[in-house]
Short mmCIF file of N, CA and C in Angstrom, two decimals:
data_model
loop_
_atom_site.label_atom_id
_atom_site.label_comp_id
_atom_site.label_asym_id
_atom_site.label_seq_id
_atom_site.Cartn_x
_atom_site.Cartn_y
_atom_site.Cartn_z
N MET A 1 85.75 75.90 102.25
CA MET A 1 84.76 75.20 101.54
C MET A 1 85.32 73.71 101.04
N ALA A 2 84.50 72.77 101.09
CA ALA A 2 85.10 71.56 100.59
C ALA A 2 84.90 71.52 99.13
N THR A 3 85.90 70.98 98.37
CA THR A 3 85.87 70.71 96.96
C THR A 3 85.00 69.46 96.60
N VAL A 4 84.71 69.46 95.63
CA VAL A 4 83.82 68.41 95.04
C VAL A 4 84.43 66.74 95.17
N GLY A 5 85.70 66.92 94.90
CA GLY A 5 86.52 65.61 95.36
C GLY A 5 86.43 65.16 96.60
N GLU A 6 86.49 66.14 97.67
CA GLU A 6 86.63 65.93 98.82
C GLU A 6 85.06 65.32 99.42
N LEU A 7 83.97 65.95 98.73
CA LEU A 7 82.76 65.51 99.10
C LEU A 7 82.25 64.30 98.48
N GLU A 8 82.91 63.93 97.59
CA GLU A 8 82.67 62.76 96.83
C GLU A 8 83.15 61.53 97.66
N VAL A 9 84.27 61.81 98.25
CA VAL A 9 84.94 60.92 99.03
C VAL A 9 84.24 60.46 100.27
N ARG A 10 83.73 61.82 100.94
CA ARG A 10 83.15 61.62 102.11
C ARG A 10 81.87 60.72 101.81
N MET A 11 81.40 61.17 100.45
CA MET A 11 79.75 60.59 100.31
C MET A 11 79.98 59.19 100.09
N THR A 12 80.89 58.52 99.13
CA THR A 12 81.26 57.20 98.91
C THR A 12 81.46 56.57 100.36
N GLY A 13 82.48 57.21 101.19
CA GLY A 13 82.79 56.35 102.71
C GLY A 13 81.29 56.32 103.31
N HIS A 14 80.55 57.22 103.12
CA HIS A 14 79.23 56.92 103.87
C HIS A 14 78.43 56.17 103.29
N GLU A 15 78.21 55.94 101.93
CA GLU A 15 77.43 54.82 101.51
C GLU A 15 78.21 53.67 101.87
N ASP A 16 79.37 53.30 101.80
CA ASP A 16 79.96 52.03 102.06
C ASP A 16 79.62 51.76 103.30
N LEU A 17 79.72 52.69 104.56
CA LEU A 17 79.38 52.12 105.73
C LEU A 17 77.77 51.99 105.99
N CYS A 18 77.10 52.67 105.25
CA CYS A 18 75.77 52.43 105.11
C CYS A 18 75.28 51.09 104.69
N SER A 19 75.98 50.62 103.65
CA SER A 19 75.63 49.31 103.07
C SER A 19 76.00 48.14 104.24
N SER A 20 77.29 48.35 104.86
CA SER A 20 77.80 47.59 105.73
C SER A 20 76.82 47.38 106.85
N ARG A 21 76.05 48.47 107.44
CA ARG A 21 74.88 48.65 108.34
C ARG A 21 73.72 47.62 107.94
N PHE A 22 73.35 48.06 106.77
CA PHE A 22 72.22 47.59 106.29
C PHE A 22 72.31 46.17 106.11
N ALA A 23 73.41 45.55 105.72
CA ALA A 23 73.55 44.15 105.50
C ALA A 23 73.66 43.36 107.13
N LYS A 24 74.04 44.05 107.91
CA LYS A 24 74.14 43.44 109.25
C LYS A 24 72.67 43.27 109.92
N ILE A 25 72.02 44.66 109.61
CA ILE A 25 70.35 44.64 109.75
C ILE A 25 69.71 43.31 109.21
N GLU A 26 69.98 43.28 108.00
CA GLU A 26 69.37 42.06 107.16
C GLU A 26 69.38 40.94 107.67
N LEU A 27 70.94 40.71 108.20
CA LEU A 27 71.21 39.33 108.70
C LEU A 27 70.54 39.05 110.04
N GLN A 28 70.30 40.15 110.68
CA GLN A 28 69.57 40.25 112.20
C GLN A 28 67.82 39.88 111.98
N PHE A 29 67.53 40.49 110.65
CA PHE A 29 66.13 40.28 110.56
C PHE A 29 65.85 38.62 110.13
N ASP A 30 66.80 38.26 109.08
CA ASP A 30 66.62 36.84 108.73
C ASP A 30 66.83 35.94 109.93
N ALA A 31 67.56 36.38 110.80
CA ALA A 31 67.63 35.17 112.03
C ALA A 31 66.21 35.35 113.07
N THR A 32 65.74 36.55 113.26
CA THR A 32 64.53 36.73 113.89
C THR A 32 63.36 36.28 113.17
N ASN A 33 63.37 36.31 111.90
CA ASN A 33 62.28 35.62 111.32
C ASN A 33 62.07 34.11 111.27
N ALA A 34 63.64 33.61 111.26
CA ALA A 34 63.53 32.03 111.45
C ALA A 34 63.08 31.63 112.85
N ARG A 35 63.66 32.57 113.72
CA ARG A 35 62.98 32.35 115.25
C ARG A 35 61.47 32.11 115.34
N LEU A 36 60.96 33.16 114.76
CA LEU A 36 59.41 33.46 114.79
C LEU A 36 58.83 32.40 113.94
N LYS A 37 59.10 32.15 113.13
CA LYS A 37 58.62 30.75 112.17
C LYS A 37 58.66 29.69 113.07
N ARG A 38 59.82 29.14 113.75
CA ARG A 38 59.62 28.07 114.80
C ARG A 38 58.83 28.04 115.64
N ILE A 39 58.72 29.37 116.34
CA ILE A 39 57.58 29.52 117.37
C ILE A 39 56.35 29.38 116.87
N GLU A 40 56.23 29.75 115.64
CA GLU A 40 54.70 29.78 115.28
C GLU A 40 54.53 28.26 115.04
N GLN A 41 55.28 27.36 114.40
CA GLN A 41 55.04 25.91 114.15
C GLN A 41 54.72 25.33 115.49
N VAL A 42 55.63 25.59 116.65
CA VAL A 42 55.34 24.86 117.72
C VAL A 42 54.08 25.47 118.53
N LEU A 43 53.50 26.53 118.29
CA LEU A 43 52.23 27.22 118.79
C LEU A 43 51.23 26.45 118.25
N MET A 44 51.48 26.36 116.61
CA MET A 44 49.96 25.83 116.03
C MET A 44 49.96 24.32 116.21
N GLY A 45 51.31 23.62 116.41
CA GLY A 45 51.03 21.96 116.70
C GLY A 45 50.24 22.02 117.97
N ALA A 46 50.99 22.86 119.01
CA ALA A 46 50.16 22.75 120.51
C ALA A 46 48.70 23.04 120.52
N ALA A 47 48.42 24.05 119.72
CA ALA A 47 46.78 24.61 119.60
C ALA A 47 45.95 23.22 118.92
N GLY A 48 46.51 22.80 118.05
CA GLY A 48 46.09 21.40 117.07
C GLY A 48 45.75 20.42 118.20
N THR A 49 46.82 20.02 119.09
CA THR A 49 46.71 19.12 119.83
C THR A 49 45.90 19.40 121.11
N ILE A 50 45.71 20.60 121.49
CA ILE A 50 44.77 20.87 122.69
C ILE A 50 43.26 20.93 121.95
N ILE A 51 43.06 21.08 120.82
CA ILE A 51 41.84 21.00 120.24
C ILE A 51 41.40 19.79 120.08
N LEU A 52 42.22 19.13 119.63
CA LEU A 52 41.75 17.53 119.44
C LEU A 52 41.68 16.84 120.77
N LEU A 53 42.39 16.95 121.83
CA LEU A 53 41.96 16.65 123.06
C LEU A 53 40.70 16.91 123.83
N LEU A 54 40.43 18.14 123.39
CA LEU A 54 38.91 18.71 123.86
C LEU A 54 37.85 18.30 123.24
N VAL A 55 38.13 17.92 121.93
CA VAL A 55 37.13 17.25 121.18
C VAL A 55 36.96 15.93 121.70
N GLY A 56 38.07 15.28 121.94
CA GLY A 56 37.95 13.86 122.30
C GLY A 56 37.29 13.93 123.99
N ILE A 57 37.35 14.74 124.65
CA ILE A 57 36.78 14.90 125.75
C ILE A 57 35.25 14.96 125.87
N VAL A 58 34.97 15.92 124.79
CA VAL A 58 33.66 16.27 124.51
C VAL A 58 32.80 14.80 124.12
N PHE A 59 33.37 14.23 123.26
CA PHE A 59 32.93 13.03 122.87
C PHE A 59 32.69 12.14 123.82
N LYS A 60 33.62 11.82 124.52
CA LYS A 60 33.89 11.01 125.83
C LYS A 60 32.33 11.23 126.63
N LEU A 61 32.44 12.50 127.04
CA LEU A 61 31.27 12.80 127.89
C LEU A 61 29.69 12.69 127.44
N ALA A 62 29.90 12.90 125.98
CA ALA A 62 28.51 12.86 125.59
C ALA A 62 28.42 11.19 125.03
N GLY A 63 29.15 10.59 125.27
CA GLY A 63 28.68 9.13 124.80
C GLY A 63 28.97 8.51 123.75
N VAL A 64 29.54 9.65 122.76
CA VAL A 64 29.60 9.15 121.53
C VAL A 64 30.67 8.14 121.00
N SER A 65 30.66 7.17 120.48
CA SER A 65 31.90 6.37 120.22
C SER A 65 32.61 6.16 118.87
#
């Protein structure tokens, strides 16, 4: 059976390992979040452009100046 000291050493090592893993996961999450934000901005700009073009076409066909 392991002593309290041995278990404490194992637990501390486990905590350090998990802390390092979670730090890496957080970095990956931040990078993914930044990419998604850029994609969202591009899509919103494209949707706005399409809407404005369609409105212009409708006004042109309706003869409104």
